Short mmCIF file of N, CA and C and ligand atoms in Angstrom, two decimals:
data_model
loop_
_atom_site.label_atom_id
_atom_site.label_comp_id
_atom_site.label_asym_id
_atom_site.label_seq_id
_atom_site.Cartn_x
_atom_site.Cartn_y
_atom_site.Cartn_z
N MET A 1 -82.59 -26.54 92.07
CA MET A 1 -83.46 -25.39 91.81
C MET A 1 -82.86 -24.14 92.46
N ASN A 2 -82.96 -23.01 91.76
CA ASN A 2 -82.46 -21.76 92.33
C ASN A 2 -83.26 -21.38 93.56
N GLN A 3 -82.55 -20.75 94.49
CA GLN A 3 -83.22 -20.25 95.69
C GLN A 3 -84.11 -19.08 95.28
N LEU A 4 -85.38 -19.10 95.69
CA LEU A 4 -86.28 -18.01 95.34
C LEU A 4 -85.94 -16.77 96.16
N PRO A 5 -86.16 -15.59 95.60
CA PRO A 5 -85.91 -14.39 96.39
C PRO A 5 -86.89 -14.30 97.55
N GLU A 6 -86.46 -13.64 98.61
CA GLU A 6 -87.29 -13.53 99.80
C GLU A 6 -87.34 -12.08 100.25
N PHE A 7 -88.55 -11.61 100.58
CA PHE A 7 -88.75 -10.23 101.02
C PHE A 7 -89.27 -10.28 102.45
N LYS A 8 -88.38 -9.93 103.40
CA LYS A 8 -88.73 -10.03 104.83
C LYS A 8 -88.31 -8.75 105.51
N ALA A 9 -89.21 -8.15 106.29
CA ALA A 9 -88.96 -6.84 106.89
C ALA A 9 -88.51 -5.91 105.77
N SER A 10 -87.35 -5.30 105.87
CA SER A 10 -86.96 -4.39 104.77
C SER A 10 -85.89 -5.03 103.89
N LYS A 11 -85.67 -6.32 104.03
CA LYS A 11 -84.57 -6.96 103.30
C LYS A 11 -85.08 -7.84 102.16
N LEU A 12 -84.42 -7.70 101.03
CA LEU A 12 -84.70 -8.55 99.88
C LEU A 12 -83.45 -9.40 99.67
N SER A 13 -83.61 -10.72 99.69
CA SER A 13 -82.42 -11.57 99.56
C SER A 13 -82.69 -12.71 98.59
N GLY A 14 -81.63 -13.42 98.27
CA GLY A 14 -81.74 -14.53 97.32
C GLY A 14 -80.69 -14.36 96.24
N GLU A 15 -80.31 -15.45 95.61
CA GLU A 15 -79.18 -15.37 94.67
C GLU A 15 -79.49 -14.55 93.41
N ALA A 16 -80.77 -14.36 93.10
CA ALA A 16 -81.12 -13.59 91.90
C ALA A 16 -81.22 -12.09 92.18
N VAL A 17 -81.02 -11.72 93.44
CA VAL A 17 -81.17 -10.30 93.81
C VAL A 17 -79.87 -9.54 93.53
N GLU A 18 -80.01 -8.43 92.82
CA GLU A 18 -78.84 -7.60 92.49
C GLU A 18 -78.86 -6.33 93.33
N THR A 19 -77.68 -5.91 93.76
CA THR A 19 -77.59 -4.69 94.57
C THR A 19 -76.82 -3.60 93.83
N MET A 20 -77.42 -2.43 93.76
CA MET A 20 -76.75 -1.28 93.15
C MET A 20 -76.50 -0.25 94.27
N ILE A 21 -75.28 0.28 94.29
CA ILE A 21 -74.94 1.26 95.34
C ILE A 21 -74.67 2.61 94.71
N ARG A 22 -75.25 3.66 95.26
CA ARG A 22 -74.92 5.01 94.78
C ARG A 22 -74.24 5.79 95.91
N THR A 23 -73.01 6.22 95.62
CA THR A 23 -72.24 7.02 96.58
C THR A 23 -72.47 8.50 96.27
N ILE A 24 -71.95 9.34 97.14
CA ILE A 24 -72.13 10.78 96.95
C ILE A 24 -71.51 11.22 95.62
N SER A 25 -70.42 10.55 95.19
CA SER A 25 -69.79 10.97 93.93
C SER A 25 -70.66 10.63 92.72
N ASP A 26 -71.57 9.66 92.86
CA ASP A 26 -72.51 9.36 91.77
C ASP A 26 -73.59 10.43 91.66
N LEU A 27 -73.65 11.31 92.65
CA LEU A 27 -74.73 12.31 92.70
C LEU A 27 -74.21 13.73 92.46
N ALA A 28 -73.08 13.82 91.75
CA ALA A 28 -72.50 15.14 91.45
C ALA A 28 -73.52 15.97 90.67
N GLY A 29 -73.71 17.21 91.08
CA GLY A 29 -74.62 18.12 90.38
C GLY A 29 -76.06 18.02 90.83
N VAL A 30 -76.34 17.07 91.73
CA VAL A 30 -77.73 16.85 92.15
C VAL A 30 -78.13 17.83 93.27
N PHE A 31 -77.18 18.10 94.17
CA PHE A 31 -77.49 18.96 95.32
C PHE A 31 -77.12 20.40 95.04
N GLU A 32 -77.80 21.30 95.73
CA GLU A 32 -77.63 22.72 95.43
C GLU A 32 -76.30 23.29 95.96
N ASP A 33 -75.91 22.84 97.17
CA ASP A 33 -74.76 23.45 97.84
C ASP A 33 -73.47 22.72 97.45
N ASP A 34 -72.77 23.27 96.48
CA ASP A 34 -71.57 22.66 95.93
C ASP A 34 -70.43 22.57 96.94
N ALA A 35 -70.28 23.62 97.74
CA ALA A 35 -69.20 23.66 98.73
C ALA A 35 -69.42 22.55 99.76
N ALA A 36 -70.66 22.40 100.23
CA ALA A 36 -70.98 21.35 101.20
C ALA A 36 -70.79 19.97 100.57
N PHE A 37 -71.15 19.84 99.30
CA PHE A 37 -71.01 18.57 98.57
C PHE A 37 -69.55 18.14 98.54
N ARG A 38 -68.65 19.10 98.28
CA ARG A 38 -67.22 18.76 98.15
C ARG A 38 -66.58 18.37 99.48
N GLN A 39 -67.24 18.72 100.59
CA GLN A 39 -66.68 18.36 101.90
C GLN A 39 -67.01 16.93 102.33
N ILE A 40 -67.92 16.28 101.60
CA ILE A 40 -68.31 14.92 101.98
C ILE A 40 -67.39 13.92 101.28
N ASP A 41 -66.96 12.89 102.02
CA ASP A 41 -66.13 11.82 101.46
C ASP A 41 -66.83 11.25 100.21
N PRO A 42 -66.17 11.30 99.03
CA PRO A 42 -66.81 10.88 97.78
C PRO A 42 -67.34 9.45 97.82
N GLY A 43 -66.76 8.61 98.70
CA GLY A 43 -67.19 7.21 98.77
C GLY A 43 -68.38 6.98 99.69
N SER A 44 -68.89 8.04 100.33
CA SER A 44 -70.03 7.85 101.26
C SER A 44 -71.24 7.32 100.51
N VAL A 45 -71.83 6.27 101.05
CA VAL A 45 -73.01 5.68 100.41
C VAL A 45 -74.24 6.53 100.73
N VAL A 46 -74.96 6.94 99.70
CA VAL A 46 -76.21 7.69 99.91
C VAL A 46 -77.39 6.72 99.87
N TYR A 47 -77.39 5.80 98.90
CA TYR A 47 -78.44 4.77 98.90
C TYR A 47 -78.01 3.53 98.15
N SER A 48 -78.72 2.45 98.45
CA SER A 48 -78.52 1.21 97.69
C SER A 48 -79.90 0.72 97.28
N VAL A 49 -79.93 -0.04 96.20
CA VAL A 49 -81.19 -0.60 95.71
C VAL A 49 -80.99 -2.10 95.50
N ASP A 50 -81.80 -2.90 96.15
CA ASP A 50 -81.80 -4.34 95.91
C ASP A 50 -82.94 -4.63 94.94
N SER A 51 -82.63 -5.29 93.83
CA SER A 51 -83.69 -5.55 92.84
C SER A 51 -83.75 -7.01 92.45
N TYR A 52 -84.95 -7.42 92.19
CA TYR A 52 -85.21 -8.75 91.63
C TYR A 52 -85.79 -8.53 90.25
N MET A 53 -85.05 -8.94 89.23
CA MET A 53 -85.47 -8.72 87.84
C MET A 53 -85.60 -10.08 87.16
N PRO A 54 -86.79 -10.69 87.28
CA PRO A 54 -86.96 -12.07 86.79
C PRO A 54 -86.95 -12.20 85.28
N VAL A 55 -87.06 -11.08 84.56
CA VAL A 55 -87.01 -11.13 83.09
C VAL A 55 -85.97 -10.11 82.63
N ALA A 56 -85.60 -10.17 81.37
CA ALA A 56 -84.60 -9.23 80.85
C ALA A 56 -85.18 -7.82 80.80
N PRO A 57 -84.35 -6.80 81.09
CA PRO A 57 -84.83 -5.42 80.95
C PRO A 57 -85.38 -5.21 79.54
N GLY A 58 -86.50 -4.53 79.44
CA GLY A 58 -87.11 -4.28 78.14
C GLY A 58 -88.23 -5.25 77.79
N THR A 59 -88.39 -6.30 78.61
CA THR A 59 -89.44 -7.29 78.32
C THR A 59 -90.83 -6.69 78.52
N GLU A 60 -91.59 -6.61 77.44
CA GLU A 60 -92.95 -6.07 77.53
C GLU A 60 -93.81 -7.00 78.37
N GLY A 61 -94.53 -6.44 79.33
CA GLY A 61 -95.41 -7.24 80.17
C GLY A 61 -94.75 -7.74 81.44
N GLY A 62 -93.42 -7.65 81.52
CA GLY A 62 -92.72 -8.11 82.73
C GLY A 62 -92.71 -7.07 83.82
N LEU A 63 -92.37 -7.49 85.04
CA LEU A 63 -92.30 -6.58 86.19
C LEU A 63 -90.98 -6.74 86.92
N PHE A 64 -90.50 -5.66 87.52
CA PHE A 64 -89.33 -5.68 88.40
C PHE A 64 -89.77 -5.26 89.80
N PHE A 65 -89.02 -5.74 90.79
CA PHE A 65 -89.33 -5.49 92.20
C PHE A 65 -88.05 -5.02 92.89
N GLY A 66 -88.11 -3.93 93.63
CA GLY A 66 -86.89 -3.44 94.27
C GLY A 66 -87.16 -2.81 95.63
N ILE A 67 -86.10 -2.68 96.40
CA ILE A 67 -86.18 -1.93 97.66
C ILE A 67 -85.03 -0.94 97.70
N THR A 68 -85.36 0.31 97.90
CA THR A 68 -84.35 1.36 98.03
C THR A 68 -84.08 1.59 99.51
N HIS A 69 -82.79 1.65 99.86
CA HIS A 69 -82.38 1.96 101.24
C HIS A 69 -81.66 3.30 101.19
N LEU A 70 -82.36 4.37 101.56
CA LEU A 70 -81.81 5.73 101.46
C LEU A 70 -81.33 6.20 102.84
N MET A 71 -80.03 6.49 102.93
CA MET A 71 -79.42 6.88 104.21
C MET A 71 -79.96 8.24 104.68
N PRO A 72 -79.94 8.45 106.00
CA PRO A 72 -80.25 9.80 106.49
C PRO A 72 -79.02 10.68 106.29
N GLY A 73 -79.22 11.93 106.04
CA GLY A 73 -78.09 12.83 105.89
C GLY A 73 -78.47 14.07 105.11
N GLN A 74 -77.56 15.01 105.05
CA GLN A 74 -77.81 16.28 104.34
C GLN A 74 -76.55 16.70 103.60
N VAL A 75 -76.76 17.42 102.53
CA VAL A 75 -75.67 18.14 101.86
C VAL A 75 -76.02 19.60 102.09
N GLY A 76 -75.30 20.25 102.99
CA GLY A 76 -75.73 21.57 103.44
C GLY A 76 -77.06 21.40 104.15
N ARG A 77 -78.07 22.14 103.71
CA ARG A 77 -79.41 22.03 104.33
C ARG A 77 -80.31 21.05 103.59
N GLU A 78 -79.79 20.52 102.48
CA GLU A 78 -80.65 19.68 101.62
C GLU A 78 -80.54 18.21 102.03
N PHE A 79 -81.69 17.57 102.19
CA PHE A 79 -81.72 16.17 102.62
C PHE A 79 -81.21 15.24 101.53
N PHE A 80 -80.60 14.12 101.95
CA PHE A 80 -80.19 13.07 101.00
C PHE A 80 -81.39 12.63 100.18
N MET A 81 -81.14 12.37 98.90
CA MET A 81 -82.24 11.96 98.01
C MET A 81 -81.70 11.07 96.90
N THR A 82 -82.60 10.43 96.19
CA THR A 82 -82.21 9.62 95.04
C THR A 82 -82.04 10.55 93.83
N LYS A 83 -81.37 10.02 92.79
CA LYS A 83 -81.21 10.82 91.56
C LYS A 83 -82.56 11.24 91.01
N GLY A 84 -83.48 10.28 90.94
CA GLY A 84 -84.79 10.54 90.36
C GLY A 84 -84.74 10.37 88.85
N HIS A 85 -85.86 10.01 88.30
CA HIS A 85 -85.90 9.74 86.85
C HIS A 85 -87.32 9.80 86.30
N PHE A 86 -87.41 10.04 85.00
CA PHE A 86 -88.61 9.71 84.21
C PHE A 86 -88.38 8.29 83.70
N HIS A 87 -89.42 7.66 83.22
CA HIS A 87 -89.21 6.38 82.54
C HIS A 87 -88.92 6.63 81.07
N GLU A 88 -88.05 5.80 80.53
CA GLU A 88 -87.67 5.94 79.12
C GLU A 88 -88.92 5.75 78.25
N LYS A 89 -89.71 4.72 78.59
CA LYS A 89 -91.04 4.58 77.97
C LYS A 89 -91.94 5.43 78.86
N ARG A 90 -92.21 6.63 78.39
CA ARG A 90 -92.79 7.66 79.24
C ARG A 90 -94.12 7.30 79.90
N ASP A 91 -94.91 6.45 79.25
CA ASP A 91 -96.24 6.20 79.82
C ASP A 91 -96.22 5.14 80.93
N ARG A 92 -95.05 4.60 81.25
CA ARG A 92 -95.00 3.51 82.25
C ARG A 92 -95.13 4.05 83.68
N ALA A 93 -95.99 3.41 84.47
CA ALA A 93 -96.25 3.82 85.85
C ALA A 93 -95.44 2.96 86.82
N GLU A 94 -95.57 3.21 88.12
CA GLU A 94 -94.80 2.46 89.12
C GLU A 94 -95.48 2.59 90.47
N PHE A 95 -95.37 1.56 91.31
CA PHE A 95 -95.80 1.66 92.71
C PHE A 95 -94.58 1.82 93.61
N TYR A 96 -94.69 2.69 94.62
CA TYR A 96 -93.72 2.78 95.71
C TYR A 96 -94.52 2.54 96.99
N TRP A 97 -93.87 1.96 98.01
CA TRP A 97 -94.52 1.86 99.31
C TRP A 97 -93.49 1.99 100.42
N GLY A 98 -93.88 2.69 101.48
CA GLY A 98 -92.99 2.93 102.60
C GLY A 98 -92.88 1.69 103.47
N ILE A 99 -91.65 1.35 103.86
CA ILE A 99 -91.41 0.17 104.71
C ILE A 99 -90.88 0.61 106.08
N ALA A 100 -89.88 1.47 106.10
CA ALA A 100 -89.30 1.97 107.36
C ALA A 100 -88.76 3.37 107.13
N GLY A 101 -88.73 4.16 108.21
CA GLY A 101 -88.20 5.52 108.12
C GLY A 101 -89.24 6.50 107.63
N SER A 102 -88.81 7.73 107.42
CA SER A 102 -89.77 8.74 106.98
C SER A 102 -89.14 9.67 105.95
N GLY A 103 -89.95 10.07 105.01
CA GLY A 103 -89.43 10.94 103.96
C GLY A 103 -90.53 11.46 103.07
N LEU A 104 -90.13 11.92 101.92
CA LEU A 104 -91.08 12.44 100.94
C LEU A 104 -90.79 11.79 99.60
N LEU A 105 -91.85 11.57 98.85
CA LEU A 105 -91.71 11.18 97.45
C LEU A 105 -92.04 12.43 96.64
N VAL A 106 -91.10 12.84 95.82
CA VAL A 106 -91.30 14.04 94.99
C VAL A 106 -91.68 13.59 93.59
N PHE A 107 -92.76 14.16 93.09
CA PHE A 107 -93.23 13.88 91.73
C PHE A 107 -93.01 15.14 90.90
N MET A 108 -92.79 14.96 89.61
CA MET A 108 -92.76 16.14 88.72
C MET A 108 -93.29 15.76 87.34
N SER A 109 -94.25 16.54 86.88
CA SER A 109 -94.82 16.30 85.54
C SER A 109 -93.82 16.74 84.48
N ALA A 110 -94.08 16.35 83.24
CA ALA A 110 -93.19 16.74 82.14
C ALA A 110 -93.17 18.25 81.97
N ALA A 111 -94.25 18.92 82.40
CA ALA A 111 -94.31 20.38 82.30
C ALA A 111 -93.58 21.07 83.45
N GLY A 112 -93.07 20.27 84.41
CA GLY A 112 -92.28 20.85 85.50
C GLY A 112 -93.07 21.15 86.75
N LYS A 113 -94.33 20.72 86.82
CA LYS A 113 -95.12 20.93 88.03
C LYS A 113 -94.77 19.83 89.03
N ALA A 114 -94.38 20.23 90.26
CA ALA A 114 -93.94 19.23 91.24
C ALA A 114 -94.87 19.20 92.45
N TRP A 115 -94.97 18.04 93.06
CA TRP A 115 -95.73 17.87 94.30
C TRP A 115 -95.11 16.72 95.08
N THR A 116 -95.54 16.56 96.35
CA THR A 116 -94.94 15.53 97.20
C THR A 116 -96.01 14.69 97.90
N GLU A 117 -95.62 13.50 98.31
CA GLU A 117 -96.43 12.68 99.21
C GLU A 117 -95.53 12.22 100.34
N GLU A 118 -96.10 12.15 101.56
CA GLU A 118 -95.33 11.71 102.71
C GLU A 118 -95.14 10.20 102.69
N VAL A 119 -93.90 9.76 102.89
CA VAL A 119 -93.59 8.34 102.89
C VAL A 119 -93.33 7.90 104.34
N ARG A 120 -94.05 6.89 104.78
CA ARG A 120 -93.87 6.34 106.14
C ARG A 120 -94.24 4.86 106.05
N PRO A 121 -93.93 4.06 107.08
CA PRO A 121 -94.24 2.64 106.99
C PRO A 121 -95.72 2.43 106.66
N GLY A 122 -96.00 1.74 105.59
CA GLY A 122 -97.37 1.44 105.19
C GLY A 122 -97.94 2.37 104.15
N SER A 123 -97.26 3.47 103.85
CA SER A 123 -97.81 4.39 102.85
C SER A 123 -97.65 3.79 101.45
N LEU A 124 -98.63 4.02 100.61
CA LEU A 124 -98.62 3.45 99.26
C LEU A 124 -98.74 4.58 98.24
N HIS A 125 -97.90 4.55 97.23
CA HIS A 125 -97.79 5.67 96.29
C HIS A 125 -97.85 5.16 94.85
N TYR A 126 -98.74 5.75 94.09
CA TYR A 126 -98.83 5.41 92.66
C TYR A 126 -98.14 6.52 91.87
N VAL A 127 -97.13 6.15 91.13
CA VAL A 127 -96.43 7.11 90.28
C VAL A 127 -97.03 6.95 88.88
N PRO A 128 -97.78 7.95 88.41
CA PRO A 128 -98.38 7.82 87.09
C PRO A 128 -97.32 7.89 85.99
N GLY A 129 -97.67 7.48 84.80
CA GLY A 129 -96.76 7.63 83.67
C GLY A 129 -96.43 9.10 83.45
N ASP A 130 -95.36 9.34 82.71
CA ASP A 130 -94.97 10.71 82.35
C ASP A 130 -94.66 11.59 83.56
N THR A 131 -94.24 10.96 84.66
CA THR A 131 -94.01 11.70 85.91
C THR A 131 -92.67 11.29 86.51
N ALA A 132 -91.77 12.26 86.68
CA ALA A 132 -90.49 11.96 87.31
C ALA A 132 -90.71 11.72 88.80
N HIS A 133 -89.85 10.89 89.41
CA HIS A 133 -90.02 10.56 90.82
C HIS A 133 -88.67 10.44 91.51
N ARG A 134 -88.65 10.91 92.75
CA ARG A 134 -87.41 10.95 93.55
C ARG A 134 -87.79 10.80 95.01
N LEU A 135 -86.99 10.04 95.78
CA LEU A 135 -87.22 9.89 97.21
C LEU A 135 -86.30 10.82 97.99
N VAL A 136 -86.80 11.36 99.09
CA VAL A 136 -86.02 12.23 99.97
C VAL A 136 -86.15 11.69 101.39
N ASN A 137 -85.02 11.49 102.08
CA ASN A 137 -85.06 11.03 103.46
C ASN A 137 -85.05 12.23 104.39
N THR A 138 -86.18 12.53 105.03
CA THR A 138 -86.26 13.69 105.92
C THR A 138 -86.10 13.28 107.38
N GLY A 139 -85.85 12.00 107.64
CA GLY A 139 -85.75 11.52 109.02
C GLY A 139 -84.31 11.29 109.44
N ASP A 140 -84.14 10.65 110.61
CA ASP A 140 -82.78 10.38 111.05
C ASP A 140 -82.45 8.89 111.04
N ALA A 141 -83.27 8.10 110.36
CA ALA A 141 -82.99 6.67 110.20
C ALA A 141 -83.01 6.35 108.70
N VAL A 142 -82.60 5.14 108.35
CA VAL A 142 -82.63 4.74 106.94
C VAL A 142 -84.08 4.72 106.46
N LEU A 143 -84.31 5.24 105.26
CA LEU A 143 -85.64 5.19 104.64
C LEU A 143 -85.66 3.99 103.69
N ASP A 144 -86.48 3.00 104.00
CA ASP A 144 -86.61 1.81 103.15
C ASP A 144 -87.93 1.90 102.39
N VAL A 145 -87.85 1.83 101.08
CA VAL A 145 -89.05 1.99 100.25
C VAL A 145 -89.07 0.90 99.17
N GLY A 146 -90.20 0.21 99.07
CA GLY A 146 -90.36 -0.81 98.05
C GLY A 146 -90.81 -0.18 96.74
N ALA A 147 -90.55 -0.88 95.64
CA ALA A 147 -90.97 -0.37 94.33
C ALA A 147 -91.29 -1.55 93.42
N CYS A 148 -92.27 -1.35 92.54
CA CYS A 148 -92.58 -2.33 91.51
C CYS A 148 -92.85 -1.58 90.23
N TRP A 149 -92.10 -1.91 89.16
CA TRP A 149 -92.20 -1.16 87.93
C TRP A 149 -92.11 -2.09 86.72
N PRO A 150 -92.63 -1.65 85.58
CA PRO A 150 -92.62 -2.50 84.39
C PRO A 150 -91.21 -2.74 83.87
N ALA A 151 -90.95 -3.96 83.45
CA ALA A 151 -89.60 -4.33 82.99
C ALA A 151 -89.17 -3.55 81.75
N ASP A 152 -90.13 -2.99 81.03
CA ASP A 152 -89.76 -2.22 79.84
C ASP A 152 -89.82 -0.71 80.08
N ALA A 153 -89.90 -0.29 81.37
CA ALA A 153 -90.00 1.16 81.65
C ALA A 153 -88.68 1.87 81.32
N GLY A 154 -87.57 1.31 81.76
CA GLY A 154 -86.27 1.96 81.56
C GLY A 154 -86.16 3.21 82.44
N HIS A 155 -84.95 3.78 82.49
CA HIS A 155 -84.70 4.99 83.28
C HIS A 155 -84.20 6.09 82.36
N ASP A 156 -84.81 7.26 82.46
CA ASP A 156 -84.33 8.43 81.72
C ASP A 156 -83.86 9.45 82.76
N TYR A 157 -82.54 9.55 82.91
CA TYR A 157 -81.97 10.48 83.88
C TYR A 157 -81.61 11.81 83.23
N GLY A 158 -81.63 11.84 81.90
CA GLY A 158 -81.12 12.98 81.14
C GLY A 158 -81.72 14.32 81.50
N SER A 159 -83.04 14.41 81.48
CA SER A 159 -83.65 15.72 81.72
C SER A 159 -83.50 16.15 83.17
N ILE A 160 -83.41 15.17 84.09
CA ILE A 160 -83.19 15.51 85.50
C ILE A 160 -81.76 16.03 85.67
N THR A 161 -80.81 15.38 85.00
CA THR A 161 -79.42 15.84 85.09
C THR A 161 -79.31 17.26 84.56
N GLU A 162 -80.03 17.55 83.48
CA GLU A 162 -79.96 18.89 82.89
C GLU A 162 -80.65 19.96 83.72
N SER A 163 -81.91 19.71 84.10
CA SER A 163 -82.67 20.79 84.75
C SER A 163 -83.12 20.48 86.17
N GLY A 164 -82.87 19.28 86.67
CA GLY A 164 -83.26 18.95 88.04
C GLY A 164 -84.78 18.87 88.21
N PHE A 165 -85.19 18.82 89.47
CA PHE A 165 -86.62 18.89 89.81
C PHE A 165 -86.93 20.36 90.11
N SER A 166 -88.21 20.72 90.05
CA SER A 166 -88.55 22.13 90.28
C SER A 166 -88.73 22.46 91.76
N ILE A 167 -88.60 21.45 92.65
CA ILE A 167 -88.58 21.74 94.08
C ILE A 167 -87.41 21.01 94.75
N ARG A 168 -86.93 21.59 95.86
CA ARG A 168 -85.90 20.97 96.69
C ARG A 168 -86.45 20.83 98.11
N VAL A 169 -85.97 19.81 98.85
CA VAL A 169 -86.44 19.62 100.22
C VAL A 169 -85.27 19.90 101.17
N MET A 170 -85.42 20.97 101.97
CA MET A 170 -84.35 21.44 102.83
C MET A 170 -84.77 21.35 104.30
N ALA A 171 -83.77 21.22 105.17
CA ALA A 171 -84.04 21.24 106.61
C ALA A 171 -84.31 22.68 107.03
N GLY A 172 -85.46 22.93 107.64
CA GLY A 172 -85.79 24.27 108.12
C GLY A 172 -85.78 24.30 109.64
N GLU A 173 -86.12 25.44 110.21
CA GLU A 173 -86.13 25.62 111.66
C GLU A 173 -87.05 24.61 112.34
N SER A 174 -88.22 24.39 111.71
CA SER A 174 -89.19 23.50 112.36
C SER A 174 -89.58 22.35 111.42
N GLY A 175 -88.58 21.70 110.84
CA GLY A 175 -88.85 20.54 109.99
C GLY A 175 -88.54 20.80 108.53
N PRO A 176 -88.85 19.80 107.68
CA PRO A 176 -88.53 19.92 106.26
C PRO A 176 -89.28 21.06 105.59
N GLU A 177 -88.59 21.75 104.70
CA GLU A 177 -89.21 22.85 103.95
C GLU A 177 -89.09 22.56 102.47
N ILE A 178 -90.16 22.85 101.74
CA ILE A 178 -90.13 22.67 100.30
C ILE A 178 -89.79 24.00 99.65
N VAL A 179 -88.72 23.98 98.90
CA VAL A 179 -88.25 25.24 98.27
C VAL A 179 -88.46 25.13 96.77
N HIS A 180 -89.19 26.08 96.22
CA HIS A 180 -89.44 26.09 94.77
C HIS A 180 -88.27 26.74 94.06
N GLN A 181 -87.90 26.17 92.94
CA GLN A 181 -86.71 26.65 92.20
C GLN A 181 -87.07 27.79 91.27
C1 M6P B 1 -86.65 2.37 92.95
C2 M6P B 1 -87.03 2.11 91.51
C3 M6P B 1 -85.80 1.83 90.66
C4 M6P B 1 -84.78 2.94 90.84
C5 M6P B 1 -84.45 3.13 92.31
C6 M6P B 1 -83.45 4.27 92.59
O1 M6P B 1 -86.18 1.19 93.53
O2 M6P B 1 -87.70 3.23 91.01
O3 M6P B 1 -86.18 1.72 89.31
O4 M6P B 1 -83.62 2.69 90.08
O5 M6P B 1 -85.66 3.40 93.02
O6 M6P B 1 -83.84 5.48 92.01
P1 M6P B 1 -82.93 6.20 90.90
O7 M6P B 1 -82.84 5.24 89.73
O8 M6P B 1 -83.69 7.45 90.56
O9 M6P B 1 -81.60 6.46 91.49
ZN1 ZN B 2 -89.22 4.63 88.16
#
């Protein structure tokens, strides 16, 4: 029998668990400060995602489970963040929950209205359908965040790649600042 996946502390393990790594070079065009971006080693890991996908992607009614490990860091004044996405099937929702570290979850409606929720150990976040979502690590430790999403949600990165989110999270004099675009 296959070893079942195990979720302990912030680690997801087991032979069915897949790991995806995103380096700074995978995030070209995401951060505002291009000069600062070019100074970072292209192979630097910004985040990894461990996922357990018990059914094939696209399976209606199925669920996926993942943990994102987002490194602390900045590109210029802007905090490290995930690419962020809408779901390909736009009405699909998702749960995120904070496990370790501190940060913000940025939401954006299809009309471009953005808002945030604070992510900390134990925080629970419902991402409604038709809403883009991105994690930002505003702390100095790894931000570990769990996620559960429908197997047929898919990822739509296109509109984010084109126009980004309507807010950015930057390091200010006295903590994180939300800058409207
Ligand atoms: C969470 C889930 C995944 C997503 C990952 C990284 O674990 O939402 O579906 O892939 O975060 O986010 P992104 O795909 O935006 O890089
Ligand atoms: Zn999602």
